[in-house]
Amino acid sequence: MNSSREWRPSAPLQNIQLRARILAEIRAFFSARGVLEVETPLLSASASTDPHLESFSCHYLGPYAPKGQQLYLQTSPEFAMKRLLAAGSGPIYQICKAFRNGEAGHQHNPEFSMLEWYRPGLNHLDLMDEVELLVSSILAIGPARRIKYRDLFLEHVGLDPETLTAMEAKKCLEKHGISVSAMDEQTPIDDWLTLILTHLIEPALGEGAVFVYDFPVSQAMLARVSQTNPPVAERFELYINGIELANGFHELADPAEQQRRFELDLLRRRQQGLAELPMDDALLDALNSGLPGCAGVALGIDRLLMLAAGENSLSDVLAFPIDRC
């Protein structure tokens, strides 16, 4: 029987072997530090409300749902892991699959491997130290540079993200040959900032490790907002050779604020004509019971492997990417 599908893996054997070694090194790293490995379900009755993410959905029919139930594949294990933290788990980590619909390319695959961990008692600045220790144990990188989000924009494009207007962003992007025909003054300023970051700043970061931290409040996601003046989102991202590798937060523990952010996400989804998804009530209940002060981070294992192997595409480190699954 002939088939047009390629049955062979896209990654060479040495990269498949490298993945196994790196996973063993990650587990040894956390075992030595007394961080518990956990496992949570890939399926959930709720989904990420983030308008920038699209969940895969499936239909369950069985004893607990005789009329059927819509379930969602996780975009991250974050919500379930926070439920464990609220139940008293202490420091935890997880290596798992995550799923994001509509994402595919050299640095994206709709199914990917994620490392996520949480450290009670730490903030986002403290956690950057541990992230650097882990990554430097796997990659040959020197000390990471650390720069605030605002300073990054001032340094690379001479724009202040705190006062940026759509017109200023448009002029900057067009000056560098970036088309913005689909955007206008009604486009949220964060969309302009993201376009500048991905098209102008990230390619200019150069070799080595860079932590970008203290993001605009509008990009807090699931992070706390500082009490400083002006306030900032207590969040960081790690870039290696211009590739985003990790995203970390000083975790939001206020259930009322978390619900407000979920509802704002759902409003934005309606405004953009996206499907309205069920917010995670179990997470809100966990926050109500008391989430310990902690910092958490998600790190892309496939991208880490790509960097370790010296490859330029995830297809070189995935056995069967989306076009071969």
Short mmCIF file of C-alpha atoms in Angstrom, two decimals:
data_model
loop_
_atom_site.label_atom_id
_atom_site.label_comp_id
_atom_site.label_asym_id
_atom_site.label_seq_id
_atom_site.Cartn_x
_atom_site.Cartn_y
_atom_site.Cartn_z
CA MET A 1 0.00 0.00 0.00
CA ASN A 2 1.49 3.32 -1.08
CA SER A 3 0.99 6.52 0.90
CA SER A 4 1.93 10.13 0.29
CA ARG A 5 2.81 10.47 3.99
CA GLU A 6 6.46 10.25 4.93
CA TRP A 7 6.84 7.54 7.60
CA ARG A 8 10.43 8.31 8.57
CA PRO A 9 11.24 10.71 11.44
CA SER A 10 12.33 14.19 10.42
CA ALA A 11 14.90 14.38 13.24
CA PRO A 12 18.18 12.47 12.85
CA LEU A 13 18.89 9.74 15.40
CA GLN A 14 21.54 11.79 17.19
CA ASN A 15 18.99 14.49 17.99
CA ILE A 16 16.50 11.93 19.26
CA GLN A 17 19.25 10.59 21.52
CA LEU A 18 20.16 14.14 22.57
CA ARG A 19 16.55 14.74 23.66
CA ALA A 20 16.74 11.71 25.97
CA ARG A 21 19.99 12.98 27.53
CA ILE A 22 18.64 16.49 28.06
CA LEU A 23 15.44 15.20 29.69
CA ALA A 24 17.58 13.10 32.05
CA GLU A 25 19.71 16.17 32.88
CA ILE A 26 16.61 18.25 33.62
CA ARG A 27 15.23 15.60 35.96
CA ALA A 28 18.60 15.29 37.73
CA PHE A 29 18.75 19.08 38.13
CA PHE A 30 15.41 19.24 39.93
CA SER A 31 15.97 16.06 41.93
CA ALA A 32 19.16 17.55 43.37
CA ARG A 33 17.15 20.61 44.47
CA GLY A 34 14.28 18.72 46.03
CA VAL A 35 11.70 19.81 43.45
CA LEU A 36 8.92 17.25 43.02
CA GLU A 37 8.03 15.97 39.54
CA VAL A 38 4.26 15.94 39.00
CA GLU A 39 1.84 14.99 36.28
CA THR A 40 -1.50 16.65 35.53
CA PRO A 41 -4.14 15.91 32.86
CA LEU A 42 -3.73 17.07 29.29
CA LEU A 43 -7.52 17.37 29.05
CA SER A 44 -9.52 20.00 30.90
CA ALA A 45 -13.13 21.14 31.10
CA SER A 46 -11.83 24.72 30.77
CA ALA A 47 -9.47 26.41 28.33
CA SER A 48 -7.07 29.32 28.18
CA THR A 49 -9.06 32.51 27.67
CA ASP A 50 -6.02 34.32 26.23
CA PRO A 51 -7.15 35.79 22.86
CA HIS A 52 -3.67 35.15 21.45
CA LEU A 53 -3.99 31.38 22.00
CA GLU A 54 -6.31 28.89 20.35
CA SER A 55 -7.10 25.61 22.09
CA PHE A 56 -7.76 22.25 20.51
CA SER A 57 -11.13 20.87 21.57
CA CYS A 58 -12.53 17.36 21.63
CA HIS A 59 -15.75 15.66 22.63
CA TYR A 60 -15.93 13.24 25.56
CA LEU A 61 -18.80 10.77 25.88
CA GLY A 62 -18.75 8.47 28.88
CA PRO A 63 -19.88 7.67 32.43
CA TYR A 64 -19.31 11.19 33.77
CA ALA A 65 -20.89 12.89 30.76
CA PRO A 66 -23.65 10.68 29.27
CA LYS A 67 -24.80 13.57 27.08
CA GLY A 68 -21.25 14.46 26.10
CA GLN A 69 -18.84 17.12 27.28
CA GLN A 70 -16.51 19.50 25.46
CA LEU A 71 -12.93 19.13 26.67
CA TYR A 72 -9.79 21.05 25.74
CA LEU A 73 -6.17 20.06 25.32
CA GLN A 74 -3.99 22.21 27.56
CA THR A 75 -2.03 25.13 26.16
CA SER A 76 0.02 24.94 29.39
CA PRO A 77 -0.17 22.88 32.61
CA GLU A 78 -0.19 26.09 34.65
CA PHE A 79 -3.73 26.04 36.00
CA ALA A 80 -3.60 22.43 37.19
CA MET A 81 -0.16 22.91 38.74
CA LYS A 82 -1.40 25.93 40.69
CA ARG A 83 -4.18 23.75 42.08
CA LEU A 84 -1.45 21.41 43.37
CA LEU A 85 0.44 24.35 44.87
CA ALA A 86 -2.69 25.56 46.66
CA ALA A 87 -3.14 22.02 48.02
CA GLY A 88 0.33 22.16 49.62
CA SER A 89 2.56 20.41 47.09
CA GLY A 90 5.60 22.61 47.69
CA PRO A 91 8.05 23.21 44.80
CA ILE A 92 7.03 21.25 41.69
CA TYR A 93 7.97 20.75 38.06
CA GLN A 94 6.43 18.99 35.08
CA ILE A 95 7.62 17.83 31.65
CA CYS A 96 4.60 17.45 29.40
CA LYS A 97 2.98 18.01 26.04
CA ALA A 98 1.11 21.25 25.35
CA PHE A 99 -1.08 22.11 22.37
CA ARG A 100 -1.76 25.37 20.55
CA ASN A 101 -3.91 25.38 17.45
CA GLY A 102 -2.85 27.30 14.35
CA GLU A 103 0.86 27.44 15.22
CA ALA A 104 3.39 25.86 12.84
CA GLY A 105 6.75 26.95 11.45
CA HIS A 106 10.48 26.80 12.09
CA GLN A 107 10.00 27.64 15.78
CA HIS A 108 6.41 26.42 16.31
CA ASN A 109 4.58 23.10 16.23
CA PRO A 110 0.96 22.72 17.39
CA GLU A 111 2.03 19.90 19.72
CA PHE A 112 5.18 20.63 21.68
CA SER A 113 7.10 19.68 24.82
CA MET A 114 7.10 22.04 27.77
CA LEU A 115 8.97 22.21 31.05
CA GLU A 116 7.12 24.18 33.71
CA TRP A 117 8.12 24.68 37.33
CA TYR A 118 7.07 26.65 40.42
CA ARG A 119 9.10 27.86 43.38
CA PRO A 120 7.21 28.99 46.51
CA GLY A 121 8.94 31.85 48.29
CA LEU A 122 10.62 33.27 45.16
CA ASN A 123 9.74 36.23 42.95
CA HIS A 124 10.42 36.56 39.23
CA LEU A 125 13.88 38.06 39.79
CA ASP A 126 14.91 35.18 42.05
CA LEU A 127 13.63 32.60 39.59
CA MET A 128 15.74 34.07 36.78
CA ASP A 129 18.80 32.85 38.70
CA GLU A 130 17.58 29.26 38.70
CA VAL A 131 16.51 29.41 35.04
CA GLU A 132 20.00 30.59 34.14
CA LEU A 133 21.58 27.76 36.15
CA LEU A 134 19.47 25.13 34.38
CA VAL A 135 19.96 26.49 30.87
CA SER A 136 23.69 27.04 31.31
CA SER A 137 24.04 23.41 32.45
CA ILE A 138 22.73 22.34 29.02
CA LEU A 139 23.87 25.09 26.66
CA ALA A 140 27.33 26.62 26.38
CA ILE A 141 26.30 30.19 27.22
CA GLY A 142 28.02 32.87 29.22
CA PRO A 143 26.40 34.97 31.94
CA ALA A 144 22.99 36.25 30.84
CA ARG A 145 22.38 39.92 30.28
CA ARG A 146 19.39 41.35 32.18
CA ILE A 147 17.45 44.34 30.89
CA LYS A 148 14.05 45.85 31.64
CA TYR A 149 11.45 45.80 28.85
CA ARG A 150 11.30 49.62 28.72
CA ASP A 151 15.09 49.94 28.52
CA LEU A 152 15.19 47.33 25.76
CA PHE A 153 12.89 49.44 23.57
CA LEU A 154 14.76 52.64 24.32
CA GLU A 155 18.06 50.99 23.47
CA HIS A 156 17.05 49.31 20.20
CA VAL A 157 14.43 51.57 18.63
CA GLY A 158 14.53 54.75 20.73
CA LEU A 159 10.85 54.42 21.70
CA ASP A 160 9.34 54.46 25.17
CA PRO A 161 6.70 51.70 25.45
CA GLU A 162 5.03 53.57 28.31
CA THR A 163 4.14 56.55 26.09
CA LEU A 164 4.20 54.98 22.62
CA THR A 165 1.44 56.00 20.19
CA ALA A 166 0.19 54.04 17.19
CA MET A 167 1.53 56.74 14.86
CA GLU A 168 5.03 56.53 16.37
CA ALA A 169 4.99 52.74 16.10
CA LYS A 170 3.77 52.90 12.48
CA LYS A 171 6.55 55.31 11.47
CA CYS A 172 9.17 53.14 13.16
CA LEU A 173 8.02 49.92 11.49
CA GLU A 174 7.57 51.47 8.03
CA LYS A 175 11.03 53.03 8.30
CA HIS A 176 12.39 49.47 8.59
CA GLY A 177 10.27 48.15 5.71
CA ILE A 178 7.69 46.35 7.87
CA SER A 179 4.18 46.41 6.40
CA VAL A 180 1.46 47.57 8.82
CA SER A 181 -1.40 47.84 6.33
CA ALA A 182 -3.62 45.63 8.49
CA MET A 183 -3.19 47.89 11.54
CA ASP A 184 -4.51 51.33 12.42
CA GLU A 185 -4.94 53.70 15.36
CA GLN A 186 -7.62 51.41 16.80
CA THR A 187 -5.16 48.52 17.02
CA PRO A 188 -4.23 47.88 20.68
CA ILE A 189 -0.86 49.36 21.55
CA ASP A 190 0.34 45.97 22.78
CA ASP A 191 -0.04 44.62 19.24
CA TRP A 192 2.23 47.40 18.00
CA LEU A 193 4.74 46.65 20.77
CA THR A 194 4.72 42.94 19.93
CA LEU A 195 5.34 43.65 16.24
CA ILE A 196 8.28 45.92 17.07
CA LEU A 197 9.67 43.34 19.50
CA THR A 198 9.42 40.36 17.14
CA HIS A 199 10.47 42.11 13.91
CA LEU A 200 13.02 44.69 15.04
CA ILE A 201 14.34 43.89 18.51
CA GLU A 202 14.53 40.09 18.74
CA PRO A 203 16.63 39.77 15.54
CA ALA A 204 19.04 42.36 16.99
CA LEU A 205 19.61 40.65 20.35
CA GLY A 206 22.63 38.78 19.00
CA GLU A 207 24.39 35.75 20.46
CA GLY A 208 24.04 34.70 24.08
CA ALA A 209 21.38 34.85 26.77
CA VAL A 210 19.21 37.88 27.54
CA PHE A 211 16.57 38.17 30.26
CA VAL A 212 13.93 40.82 29.53
CA TYR A 213 11.91 41.66 32.64
CA ASP A 214 9.34 44.01 34.18
CA PHE A 215 6.82 44.15 31.32
CA PRO A 216 4.03 46.70 30.75
CA VAL A 217 1.06 46.16 33.06
CA SER A 218 -1.11 45.52 30.00
CA GLN A 219 1.03 42.42 29.32
CA ALA A 220 0.84 41.02 32.85
CA MET A 221 -0.93 37.84 31.72
CA LEU A 222 -0.83 35.74 34.93
CA ALA A 223 1.81 37.83 36.72
CA ARG A 224 1.53 40.15 39.69
CA VAL A 225 1.65 43.90 39.18
CA SER A 226 4.26 45.75 41.24
CA GLN A 227 3.53 48.53 43.71
CA THR A 228 6.22 50.71 42.13
CA ASN A 229 5.62 54.01 40.35
CA PRO A 230 5.04 53.39 37.54
CA PRO A 231 3.80 49.84 38.15
CA VAL A 232 5.13 46.97 36.03
CA ALA A 233 4.14 43.37 35.41
CA GLU A 234 6.50 41.14 37.41
CA ARG A 235 7.31 38.95 34.45
CA PHE A 236 10.39 37.91 32.45
CA GLU A 237 11.29 36.26 29.17
CA LEU A 238 14.56 34.54 28.35
CA TYR A 239 16.06 34.79 24.87
CA ILE A 240 18.95 32.67 23.62
CA ASN A 241 20.53 33.85 20.36
CA GLY A 242 17.38 35.91 19.72
CA ILE A 243 15.03 32.95 20.23
CA GLU A 244 12.42 33.19 22.99
CA LEU A 245 12.97 30.19 25.26
CA ALA A 246 11.15 30.82 28.55
CA ASN A 247 8.40 32.97 30.04
CA GLY A 248 8.16 33.43 33.81
CA PHE A 249 6.00 35.24 36.36
CA HIS A 250 5.82 36.29 39.96
CA GLU A 251 2.50 34.49 40.11
CA LEU A 252 -0.80 36.29 40.61
CA ALA A 253 -2.54 34.95 43.73
CA ASP A 254 -5.54 37.31 43.94
CA PRO A 255 -8.67 35.40 42.84
CA ALA A 256 -10.72 38.57 42.20
CA GLU A 257 -8.00 40.02 39.96
CA GLN A 258 -7.59 36.69 38.19
CA GLN A 259 -11.33 36.53 37.46
CA ARG A 260 -11.24 40.14 36.22
CA ARG A 261 -8.45 39.23 33.78
CA PHE A 262 -10.34 36.16 32.57
CA GLU A 263 -13.42 38.28 31.93
CA LEU A 264 -11.37 40.90 30.10
CA ASP A 265 -9.88 38.14 27.92
CA LEU A 266 -13.38 36.88 27.09
CA LEU A 267 -14.49 40.41 26.19
CA ARG A 268 -11.54 40.76 23.82
CA ARG A 269 -12.33 37.38 22.29
CA ARG A 270 -15.91 38.51 21.60
CA GLN A 271 -14.66 41.77 20.09
CA GLN A 272 -12.34 39.81 17.77
CA GLY A 273 -15.01 37.30 16.81
CA LEU A 274 -13.24 34.41 18.52
CA ALA A 275 -14.92 31.51 20.30
CA GLU A 276 -15.85 32.24 23.91
CA LEU A 277 -14.23 29.61 26.11
CA PRO A 278 -15.03 28.47 29.66
CA MET A 279 -12.80 30.09 32.28
CA ASP A 280 -11.17 27.81 34.83
CA ASP A 281 -13.40 27.93 37.92
CA ALA A 282 -11.27 25.28 39.62
CA LEU A 283 -8.26 27.60 39.44
CA LEU A 284 -10.30 30.45 40.93
CA ASP A 285 -11.41 28.15 43.77
CA ALA A 286 -7.78 27.15 44.36
CA LEU A 287 -6.74 30.81 44.53
CA ASN A 288 -9.57 31.47 46.97
CA SER A 289 -8.24 28.71 49.20
CA GLY A 290 -4.80 30.33 49.15
CA LEU A 291 -1.95 30.09 46.66
CA PRO A 292 1.46 30.40 48.32
CA GLY A 293 3.58 33.30 47.13
CA CYS A 294 5.63 31.83 44.30
CA ALA A 295 7.26 32.31 40.94
CA GLY A 296 6.79 30.02 37.96
CA VAL A 297 8.23 29.60 34.50
CA ALA A 298 7.46 27.72 31.28
CA LEU A 299 10.36 26.69 29.06
CA GLY A 300 10.13 25.22 25.57
CA ILE A 301 12.02 21.93 25.54
CA ASP A 302 11.95 21.58 21.75
CA ARG A 303 13.53 25.01 21.32
CA LEU A 304 16.10 24.19 24.00
CA LEU A 305 16.98 21.03 22.10
CA MET A 306 17.14 22.95 18.82
CA LEU A 307 19.67 25.32 20.36
CA ALA A 308 21.66 22.49 21.95
CA ALA A 309 21.83 20.62 18.63
CA GLY A 310 22.77 23.73 16.65
CA GLU A 311 19.73 23.35 14.40
CA ASN A 312 17.59 26.08 12.84
CA SER A 313 14.19 24.36 12.77
CA LEU A 314 12.09 22.34 15.18
CA SER A 315 11.59 19.74 12.45
CA ASP A 316 15.25 18.81 12.99
CA VAL A 317 14.61 17.84 16.62
CA LEU A 318 11.04 16.49 16.47
CA ALA A 319 10.60 12.89 15.43
CA PHE A 320 7.24 13.58 13.78
CA PRO A 321 6.22 17.26 13.43
CA ILE A 322 2.74 18.24 12.24
CA ASP A 323 3.46 17.47 8.59
CA ARG A 324 4.48 13.88 9.49
CA CYS A 325 2.14 13.03 12.35
#
